[in-house]
PDB file of C-alpha atoms in Angstrom:
ATOM      1  CA  MET J  13     -14.169   9.388   6.121  1.00  0.00           C
ATOM      2  CA  PHE J  14     -13.864  12.357   3.099  1.00  0.00           C
ATOM      3  CA  ARG J  15     -16.083  15.691   3.386  1.00  0.00           C
ATOM      4  CA  ASP J  16     -16.408  16.449  -0.308  1.00  0.00           C
ATOM      5  CA  LYS J  17     -15.134  15.384  -3.642  1.00  0.00           C
ATOM      6  CA  ASP J  18     -12.098  18.122  -3.305  1.00  0.00           C
ATOM      7  CA  SER J  19     -11.039  15.584  -0.325  1.00  0.00           C
ATOM      8  CA  ILE J  20     -11.047  12.736  -2.582  1.00  0.00           C
ATOM      9  CA  VAL J  21      -8.749  14.234  -5.103  1.00  0.00           C
ATOM     10  CA  VAL J  22      -6.340  15.794  -2.874  1.00  0.00           C
ATOM     11  CA  PHE J  23      -6.314  12.081  -1.315  1.00  0.00           C
ATOM     12  CA  VAL J  24      -5.712  10.361  -4.510  1.00  0.00           C
ATOM     13  CA  LEU J  25      -3.103  12.596  -5.593  1.00  0.00           C
ATOM     14  CA  TYR J  26      -1.472  12.126  -2.455  1.00  0.00           C
ATOM     15  CA  ILE J  27      -0.985   8.200  -2.981  1.00  0.00           C
ATOM     16  CA  VAL J  28       0.167   8.675  -6.698  1.00  0.00           C
ATOM     17  CA  LEU J  29       2.495  11.279  -5.923  1.00  0.00           C
ATOM     18  CA  SER J  30       4.068   9.452  -2.700  1.00  0.00           C
ATOM     19  CA  VAL J  31       4.554   6.512  -4.773  1.00  0.00           C
ATOM     20  CA  SER J  32       5.426   8.002  -7.599  1.00  0.00           C
ATOM     21  CA  GLN J  33       8.443   9.717  -6.125  1.00  0.00           C
ATOM     22  CA  GLY J  34      10.147   6.500  -5.117  1.00  0.00           C
ATOM     23  CA  LEU J  35       9.670   5.209  -8.948  1.00  0.00           C
ATOM     24  CA  LEU J  36      11.498   8.517 -10.229  1.00  0.00           C
ATOM     25  CA  VAL J  37      14.363   8.345  -7.857  1.00  0.00           C
ATOM     26  CA  THR J  38      15.135   5.002  -8.707  1.00  0.00           C
ATOM     27  CA  ALA J  39      14.946   5.957 -12.179  1.00  0.00           C
ATOM     28  CA  THR J  40      17.700   8.387 -11.875  1.00  0.00           C
ATOM     29  CA  LYS J  41      20.348   6.326 -10.554  1.00  0.00           C
ATOM     30  CA  ASN J  42      23.241   5.165 -12.297  1.00  0.00           C
ATOM     31  CA  ALA J  43      25.211   1.919 -13.056  1.00  0.00           C
ATOM     32  CA  ASN J  44      26.837   1.999  -9.801  1.00  0.00           C
ATOM     33  CA  GLY J  45      23.684   2.661  -7.838  1.00  0.00           C
ATOM     34  CA  GLY J  46      24.207   6.192  -7.069  1.00  0.00           C
ATOM     35  CA  TYR J  47      23.393   9.496  -8.487  1.00  0.00           C
ATOM     36  CA  SER J  48      25.212  11.601 -11.260  1.00  0.00           C
ATOM     37  CA  PHE J  49      23.995  14.567  -9.608  1.00  0.00           C
ATOM     38  CA  ASN J  50      24.002  16.223  -6.248  1.00  0.00           C
ATOM     39  CA  PHE J  51      20.754  15.495  -4.536  1.00  0.00           C
ATOM     40  CA  THR J  52      21.080  17.963  -1.693  1.00  0.00           C
ATOM     41  CA  THR J  53      21.062  20.700  -4.487  1.00  0.00           C
ATOM     42  CA  VAL J  54      17.972  18.898  -6.156  1.00  0.00           C
ATOM     43  CA  VAL J  55      16.026  19.150  -2.494  1.00  0.00           C
ATOM     44  CA  LEU J  56      17.129  22.806  -2.262  1.00  0.00           C
ATOM     45  CA  ILE J  57      15.537  23.379  -5.502  1.00  0.00           C
ATOM     46  CA  MET J  58      12.397  21.880  -4.813  1.00  0.00           C
ATOM     47  CA  GLU J  59      12.203  23.876  -1.582  1.00  0.00           C
ATOM     48  CA  ILE J  60      12.649  27.024  -3.724  1.00  0.00           C
ATOM     49  CA  CYS J  61       9.884  25.877  -6.234  1.00  0.00           C
ATOM     50  CA  LYS J  62       7.563  25.472  -3.183  1.00  0.00           C
ATOM     51  CA  LEU J  63       8.414  28.757  -1.600  1.00  0.00           C
ATOM     52  CA  LEU J  64       7.908  30.510  -4.911  1.00  0.00           C
ATOM     53  CA  VAL J  65       4.648  28.435  -5.655  1.00  0.00           C
ATOM     54  CA  SER J  66       3.377  29.779  -1.861  1.00  0.00           C
ATOM     55  CA  ILE J  67       4.128  33.210  -2.261  1.00  0.00           C
ATOM     56  CA  ILE J  68       2.447  33.207  -5.766  1.00  0.00           C
ATOM     57  CA  ALA J  69      -0.658  31.513  -4.308  1.00  0.00           C
ATOM     58  CA  PHE J  70      -0.513  34.096  -0.863  1.00  0.00           C
ATOM     59  CA  LEU J  71      -0.362  37.041  -3.412  1.00  0.00           C
ATOM     60  CA  MET J  72      -3.489  36.028  -5.662  1.00  0.00           C
ATOM     61  CA  HIS J  73      -5.908  36.972  -2.366  1.00  0.00           C
ATOM     62  CA  ASN J  74      -3.460  39.352  -1.076  1.00  0.00           C
ATOM     63  CA  SER J  75      -0.785  42.043  -1.711  1.00  0.00           C
ATOM     64  CA  ILE J  76       2.799  42.535  -1.330  1.00  0.00           C
ATOM     65  CA  LEU J  77       2.452  45.091   1.466  1.00  0.00           C
ATOM     66  CA  SER J  78       0.005  42.531   3.007  1.00  0.00           C
ATOM     67  CA  LEU J  79       2.702  39.687   2.637  1.00  0.00           C
ATOM     68  CA  GLN J  80       5.238  41.750   4.248  1.00  0.00           C
ATOM     69  CA  ARG J  81       3.061  42.769   7.044  1.00  0.00           C
ATOM     70  CA  GLU J  82       2.146  39.109   7.858  1.00  0.00           C
ATOM     71  CA  VAL J  83       5.312  37.941   7.967  1.00  0.00           C
ATOM     72  CA  PHE J  84       6.961  40.796  10.477  1.00  0.00           C
ATOM     73  CA  LYS J  85       3.598  40.370  12.589  1.00  0.00           C
ATOM     74  CA  ASN J  86       4.436  36.272  12.787  1.00  0.00           C
ATOM     75  CA  ILE J  87       8.287  35.987  12.979  1.00  0.00           C
ATOM     76  CA  LYS J  88       8.011  34.490  16.147  1.00  0.00           C
ATOM     77  CA  PHE J  89       5.945  31.609  14.997  1.00  0.00           C
ATOM     78  CA  ALA J  90       7.939  31.514  11.897  1.00  0.00           C
ATOM     79  CA  LEU J  91      11.053  30.514  14.154  1.00  0.00           C
ATOM     80  CA  LEU J  92       8.828  27.840  15.141  1.00  0.00           C
ATOM     81  CA  TYR J  93       9.444  26.369  11.961  1.00  0.00           C
ATOM     82  CA  VAL J  94      13.039  25.941  12.255  1.00  0.00           C
ATOM     83  CA  PHE J  95      12.743  22.388  14.244  1.00  0.00           C
ATOM     84  CA  PRO J  96      10.533  20.839  11.452  1.00  0.00           C
ATOM     85  CA  ALA J  97      12.330  22.198   8.598  1.00  0.00           C
ATOM     86  CA  ALA J  98      15.668  20.615   9.566  1.00  0.00           C
ATOM     87  CA  LEU J  99      13.968  17.263  10.058  1.00  0.00           C
ATOM     88  CA  TYR J 100      12.522  17.101   6.991  1.00  0.00           C
ATOM     89  CA  CYS J 101      15.884  18.705   5.389  1.00  0.00           C
ATOM     90  CA  LEU J 102      17.481  15.631   6.877  1.00  0.00           C
ATOM     91  CA  TYR J 103      14.568  13.398   5.643  1.00  0.00           C
ATOM     92  CA  ASN J 104      14.578  14.242   2.016  1.00  0.00           C
ATOM     93  CA  ASN J 105      18.197  14.056   1.784  1.00  0.00           C
ATOM     94  CA  LEU J 106      17.826  10.394   3.202  1.00  0.00           C
ATOM     95  CA  GLN J 107      15.174   9.656   0.650  1.00  0.00           C
ATOM     96  CA  PHE J 108      18.206   9.742  -2.163  1.00  0.00           C
ATOM     97  CA  VAL J 109      20.313   7.857   0.181  1.00  0.00           C
ATOM     98  CA  ASN J 110      17.680   4.877   0.981  1.00  0.00           C
ATOM     99  CA  LEU J 111      16.566   4.499  -2.339  1.00  0.00           C
ATOM    100  CA  ALA J 112      19.915   3.860  -3.254  1.00  0.00           C
ATOM    101  CA  ASN J 113      20.325   1.045  -1.043  1.00  0.00           C
ATOM    102  CA  PHE J 114      16.937  -0.539  -1.413  1.00  0.00           C
ATOM    103  CA  ASP J 115      14.905  -0.857  -4.262  1.00  0.00           C
ATOM    104  CA  PRO J 116      11.278   1.205  -4.251  1.00  0.00           C
ATOM    105  CA  THR J 117       9.040  -1.808  -3.130  1.00  0.00           C
ATOM    106  CA  THR J 118      11.011  -2.945  -0.105  1.00  0.00           C
ATOM    107  CA  TYR J 119      11.941   0.919   0.966  1.00  0.00           C
ATOM    108  CA  HIS J 120       8.038   1.418   1.065  1.00  0.00           C
ATOM    109  CA  ILE J 121       7.428  -1.692   3.216  1.00  0.00           C
ATOM    110  CA  LEU J 122      10.368  -0.291   5.494  1.00  0.00           C
ATOM    111  CA  LEU J 123       8.532   3.005   5.802  1.00  0.00           C
ATOM    112  CA  GLN J 124       4.982   1.460   7.013  1.00  0.00           C
ATOM    113  CA  SER J 125       7.014   1.478  10.150  1.00  0.00           C
ATOM    114  CA  ARG J 126       6.039   5.057  10.197  1.00  0.00           C
ATOM    115  CA  ILE J 127       2.118   4.313  11.126  1.00  0.00           C
ATOM    116  CA  VAL J 128       3.403   2.531  14.691  1.00  0.00           C
ATOM    117  CA  VAL J 129       5.905   5.716  15.513  1.00  0.00           C
ATOM    118  CA  THR J 130       3.511   8.527  14.211  1.00  0.00           C
ATOM    119  CA  GLY J 131       1.216   7.040  16.407  1.00  0.00           C
ATOM    120  CA  PHE J 132       3.439   7.188  19.435  1.00  0.00           C
ATOM    121  CA  ILE J 133       4.785  10.758  18.419  1.00  0.00           C
ATOM    122  CA  TYR J 134       0.901  11.956  18.343  1.00  0.00           C
ATOM    123  CA  GLN J 135       0.162  10.409  21.713  1.00  0.00           C
ATOM    124  CA  ILE J 136       3.088  12.822  23.374  1.00  0.00           C
ATOM    125  CA  PHE J 137       2.631  16.193  21.169  1.00  0.00           C
ATOM    126  CA  PHE J 138      -1.074  15.977  21.671  1.00  0.00           C
ATOM    127  CA  ALA J 139      -0.861  14.835  25.309  1.00  0.00           C
ATOM    128  CA  VAL J 140      -3.763  11.872  24.035  1.00  0.00           C
ATOM    129  CA  ASN J 141      -3.395   8.510  25.376  1.00  0.00           C
ATOM    130  CA  LEU J 142      -4.075   5.887  22.622  1.00  0.00           C
ATOM    131  CA  ASN J 143      -5.861   2.634  24.442  1.00  0.00           C
ATOM    132  CA  ILE J 144      -4.867  -0.687  23.783  1.00  0.00           C
ATOM    133  CA  LYS J 145      -7.402  -1.308  20.531  1.00  0.00           C
ATOM    134  CA  GLN J 146      -6.142   1.989  19.062  1.00  0.00           C
ATOM    135  CA  TRP J 147      -2.716   0.588  19.495  1.00  0.00           C
ATOM    136  CA  ILE J 148      -3.777  -2.860  18.204  1.00  0.00           C
ATOM    137  CA  SER J 149      -5.168  -1.498  15.042  1.00  0.00           C
ATOM    138  CA  LEU J 150      -2.277   0.708  14.570  1.00  0.00           C
ATOM    139  CA  ILE J 151       0.320  -2.318  14.795  1.00  0.00           C
ATOM    140  CA  ILE J 152      -2.366  -4.502  12.576  1.00  0.00           C
ATOM    141  CA  LEU J 153      -2.697  -2.058   9.730  1.00  0.00           C
ATOM    142  CA  THR J 154       1.444  -1.546   9.747  1.00  0.00           C
ATOM    143  CA  LEU J 155       1.660  -5.316   9.731  1.00  0.00           C
ATOM    144  CA  GLY J 156      -1.029  -5.872   7.087  1.00  0.00           C
ATOM    145  CA  CYS J 157       0.850  -2.793   4.720  1.00  0.00           C
ATOM    146  CA  ILE J 158       3.954  -4.921   5.067  1.00  0.00           C
ATOM    147  CA  ILE J 159       2.360  -8.347   4.354  1.00  0.00           C
ATOM    148  CA  LYS J 160       0.257  -7.121   1.407  1.00  0.00           C
ATOM    149  CA  GLN J 161       3.567  -5.774   0.111  1.00  0.00           C
ATOM    150  CA  ILE J 162       6.600  -7.807   1.153  1.00  0.00           C
ATOM    151  CA  ASP J 163       8.929  -9.804  -0.984  1.00  0.00           C
ATOM    152  CA  LEU J 164      11.529 -11.029   1.451  1.00  0.00           C
ATOM    153  CA  LEU J 165      14.153 -11.503  -1.896  1.00  0.00           C
ATOM    154  CA  ASN J 166      13.734  -7.662  -1.889  1.00  0.00           C
ATOM    155  CA  ILE J 167      16.160  -7.301   1.297  1.00  0.00           C
ATOM    156  CA  GLN J 168      18.785  -8.516  -0.058  1.00  0.00           C
ATOM    157  CA  GLN J 169      19.029  -6.715  -3.161  1.00  0.00           C
ATOM    158  CA  LEU J 170      21.106  -3.848  -1.335  1.00  0.00           C
ATOM    159  CA  SER J 171      23.473  -2.045  -3.689  1.00  0.00           C
ATOM    160  CA  THR J 172      27.359  -2.835  -3.313  1.00  0.00           C
ATOM    161  CA  SER J 173      27.802   0.474  -1.715  1.00  0.00           C
ATOM    162  CA  THR J 174      26.225  -0.443   1.811  1.00  0.00           C
ATOM    163  CA  SER J 175      27.098  -4.206   2.517  1.00  0.00           C
ATOM    164  CA  ASN J 176      25.713  -3.699   6.545  1.00  0.00           C
ATOM    165  CA  ILE J 177      22.244  -4.302   6.326  1.00  0.00           C
ATOM    166  CA  SER J 178      21.372  -3.237   9.636  1.00  0.00           C
ATOM    167  CA  TYR J 179      23.176   0.090   9.163  1.00  0.00           C
ATOM    168  CA  ALA J 180      20.946   0.539   5.669  1.00  0.00           C
ATOM    169  CA  ILE J 181      17.547  -0.233   7.639  1.00  0.00           C
ATOM    170  CA  LEU J 182      18.593   2.224  10.696  1.00  0.00           C
ATOM    171  CA  LEU J 183      18.805   5.058   8.069  1.00  0.00           C
ATOM    172  CA  VAL J 184      15.531   4.447   6.906  1.00  0.00           C
ATOM    173  CA  LEU J 185      14.132   4.509  10.803  1.00  0.00           C
ATOM    174  CA  ALA J 186      15.859   7.508  11.350  1.00  0.00           C
ATOM    175  CA  GLN J 187      14.041   8.726   8.127  1.00  0.00           C
ATOM    176  CA  VAL J 188      10.777   7.451   9.292  1.00  0.00           C
ATOM    177  CA  THR J 189      11.493   9.264  12.896  1.00  0.00           C
ATOM    178  CA  CYS J 190      12.086  12.582  11.298  1.00  0.00           C
ATOM    179  CA  SER J 191       8.971  12.397   9.336  1.00  0.00           C
ATOM    180  CA  SER J 192       6.705  11.292  12.196  1.00  0.00           C
ATOM    181  CA  ILE J 193       8.002  14.184  14.593  1.00  0.00           C
ATOM    182  CA  ALA J 194       7.839  16.699  11.709  1.00  0.00           C
ATOM    183  CA  SER J 195       4.737  16.121  10.609  1.00  0.00           C
ATOM    184  CA  VAL J 196       3.170  15.769  13.953  1.00  0.00           C
ATOM    185  CA  TYR J 197       4.912  18.940  15.214  1.00  0.00           C
ATOM    186  CA  ILE J 198       3.780  20.891  12.059  1.00  0.00           C
ATOM    187  CA  GLU J 199      -0.035  19.592  12.570  1.00  0.00           C
ATOM    188  CA  LEU J 200       0.460  21.222  16.033  1.00  0.00           C
ATOM    189  CA  LEU J 201       1.601  24.544  14.780  1.00  0.00           C
ATOM    190  CA  ILE J 202      -1.200  24.497  12.013  1.00  0.00           C
ATOM    191  CA  LYS J 203      -4.178  23.996  14.027  1.00  0.00           C
ATOM    192  CA  SER J 204      -2.861  26.058  17.068  1.00  0.00           C
ATOM    193  CA  LYS J 205      -3.061  29.314  14.986  1.00  0.00           C
ATOM    194  CA  ASP J 206      -4.840  28.351  11.548  1.00  0.00           C
ATOM    195  CA  LYS J 207      -7.296  31.068  12.368  1.00  0.00           C
ATOM    196  CA  GLN J 208      -4.650  33.696  12.502  1.00  0.00           C
ATOM    197  CA  VAL J 209      -2.022  32.494   9.865  1.00  0.00           C
ATOM    198  CA  ASN J 210      -2.810  31.989   6.603  1.00  0.00           C
ATOM    199  CA  ILE J 211      -1.759  28.147   5.774  1.00  0.00           C
ATOM    200  CA  TRP J 212       0.038  29.392   2.365  1.00  0.00           C
ATOM    201  CA  LEU J 213       2.097  32.163   4.874  1.00  0.00           C
ATOM    202  CA  GLN J 214       2.739  29.235   7.067  1.00  0.00           C
ATOM    203  CA  ASN J 215       4.319  26.937   3.820  1.00  0.00           C
ATOM    204  CA  ILE J 216       5.896  30.367   3.340  1.00  0.00           C
ATOM    205  CA  PHE J 217       7.816  30.089   6.887  1.00  0.00           C
ATOM    206  CA  MET J 218       8.318  26.499   6.616  1.00  0.00           C
ATOM    207  CA  TYR J 219      10.186  26.481   2.830  1.00  0.00           C
ATOM    208  CA  THR J 220      11.976  29.431   3.564  1.00  0.00           C
ATOM    209  CA  VAL J 221      13.984  27.627   6.564  1.00  0.00           C
ATOM    210  CA  SER J 222      14.333  24.314   4.874  1.00  0.00           C
ATOM    211  CA  ILE J 223      16.264  26.440   2.224  1.00  0.00           C
ATOM    212  CA  PHE J 224      18.595  27.744   4.725  1.00  0.00           C
ATOM    213  CA  CYS J 225      18.783  23.900   6.394  1.00  0.00           C
ATOM    214  CA  ASN J 226      19.998  22.612   2.677  1.00  0.00           C
ATOM    215  CA  LEU J 227      22.340  25.355   2.082  1.00  0.00           C
ATOM    216  CA  ILE J 228      23.752  24.466   5.464  1.00  0.00           C
ATOM    217  CA  VAL J 229      23.868  20.903   4.536  1.00  0.00           C
ATOM    218  CA  LEU J 230      26.015  21.815   1.399  1.00  0.00           C
ATOM    219  CA  CYS J 231      28.157  24.405   3.143  1.00  0.00           C
ATOM    220  CA  PHE J 232      29.524  21.374   5.685  1.00  0.00           C
ATOM    221  CA  SER J 233      29.434  19.164   2.792  1.00  0.00           C
ATOM    222  CA  GLY J 234      31.747  21.006   0.766  1.00  0.00           C
ATOM    223  CA  SER J 235      29.533  21.339  -2.182  1.00  0.00           C
ATOM    224  CA  LEU J 236      27.957  24.853  -2.076  1.00  0.00           C
ATOM    225  CA  SER J 237      30.146  26.003  -4.835  1.00  0.00           C
ATOM    226  CA  ASP J 238      29.172  23.081  -7.212  1.00  0.00           C
ATOM    227  CA  ILE J 239      25.698  24.363  -7.116  1.00  0.00           C
ATOM    228  CA  ILE J 240      26.581  26.798  -9.896  1.00  0.00           C
ATOM    229  CA  SER J 241      28.823  25.156 -11.837  1.00  0.00           C
ATOM    230  CA  LEU J 242      27.899  23.968 -14.907  1.00  0.00           C
ATOM    231  CA  ASP J 243      28.272  20.277 -14.771  1.00  0.00           C
ATOM    232  CA  SER J 244      26.012  20.338 -11.927  1.00  0.00           C
ATOM    233  CA  ILE J 245      23.393  22.399 -13.648  1.00  0.00           C
ATOM    234  CA  THR J 246      23.337  19.842 -16.421  1.00  0.00           C
ATOM    235  CA  SER J 247      23.300  17.160 -14.763  1.00  0.00           C
ATOM    236  CA  ILE J 248      19.942  18.323 -12.809  1.00  0.00           C
ATOM    237  CA  PHE J 249      18.250  19.721 -15.828  1.00  0.00           C
ATOM    238  CA  GLN J 250      17.422  16.650 -17.129  1.00  0.00           C
ATOM    239  CA  ILE J 251      13.765  15.366 -17.641  1.00  0.00           C
ATOM    240  CA  PRO J 252      14.149  12.772 -14.893  1.00  0.00           C
ATOM    241  CA  VAL J 253      15.543  15.055 -12.277  1.00  0.00           C
ATOM    242  CA  LEU J 254      12.700  17.660 -13.343  1.00  0.00           C
ATOM    243  CA  LEU J 255       9.948  15.359 -12.850  1.00  0.00           C
ATOM    244  CA  ILE J 256      11.402  14.427  -9.397  1.00  0.00           C
ATOM    245  CA  ILE J 257      11.301  18.084  -8.464  1.00  0.00           C
ATOM    246  CA  ALA J 258       8.149  18.748 -10.189  1.00  0.00           C
ATOM    247  CA  ASN J 259       6.476  15.403  -8.141  1.00  0.00           C
ATOM    248  CA  TRP J 260       8.090  16.604  -4.903  1.00  0.00           C
ATOM    249  CA  VAL J 261       6.636  20.170  -4.981  1.00  0.00           C
ATOM    250  CA  GLY J 262       3.177  19.143  -5.502  1.00  0.00           C
ATOM    251  CA  LEU J 263       3.361  15.996  -2.709  1.00  0.00           C
ATOM    252  CA  GLY J 264       4.878  18.714  -0.463  1.00  0.00           C
ATOM    253  CA  LEU J 265       2.053  20.975  -1.264  1.00  0.00           C
ATOM    254  CA  ILE J 266      -0.486  18.761  -0.772  1.00  0.00           C
ATOM    255  CA  THR J 267       0.875  17.352   2.583  1.00  0.00           C
ATOM    256  CA  SER J 268       0.521  20.683   3.930  1.00  0.00           C
ATOM    257  CA  PHE J 269      -3.403  20.546   3.611  1.00  0.00           C
ATOM    258  CA  PHE J 270      -3.791  17.467   4.954  1.00  0.00           C
ATOM    259  CA  SER J 271      -2.396  18.779   8.424  1.00  0.00           C
ATOM    260  CA  LYS J 272      -4.875  21.308   8.315  1.00  0.00           C
ATOM    261  CA  GLU J 273      -7.342  19.121   8.126  1.00  0.00           C
ATOM    262  CA  PRO J 274      -9.673  18.983  11.221  1.00  0.00           C
TER     263      PRO J 274
END
């Protein structure tokens, strides 16, 4: 299953960071079940941080001129990241919305549905037909993950901001769908040109487009001017929120390496 010790470390880090993310976001909720900060701004800062890390990592083995040359050389390839970046923008923002509606345990239970959804999307993108045994295995795995964690009473612990349980679950399914399509699509991109395009350069493409997507969300929500306000800056630069950003940056970078694995 694992090729070397580094693969094991990456896998463990992925699990730890993934579980921690839900707990950290929940910890920042206020007494009303919402957030005292603009979470789209937090997502924007997170994408900027990932972009800076990717640029630094690329420049550790390449020159600035090489970065400029590679960007212009692969500009058409970079445009292919618009679609998954938009999906991840929606996914990241929905994470805050859904964790405002559900406790972390229930949230992660509902997220297990992405195992089956990803299998379905994978079959479409890679033109690979999963057989009956593989589908049964995916369904059993999903049910196993749910049964292992499930606590039906948690479903009743929706915040007062969302009285319609069906609508809240639909938002989680939308988040799951965005994640599944985007992850399979990016895996297809990475593996299609992984010998020609550096992984850090591909991350640069992804995070640059993601930044623009979040700026568009802020613009349409009328919050673009608020990102430089003193109140907004003060609400974000608190330890719990900064931990969310740091955890998310690590999770995003590790996920990109998972996609590159053969």
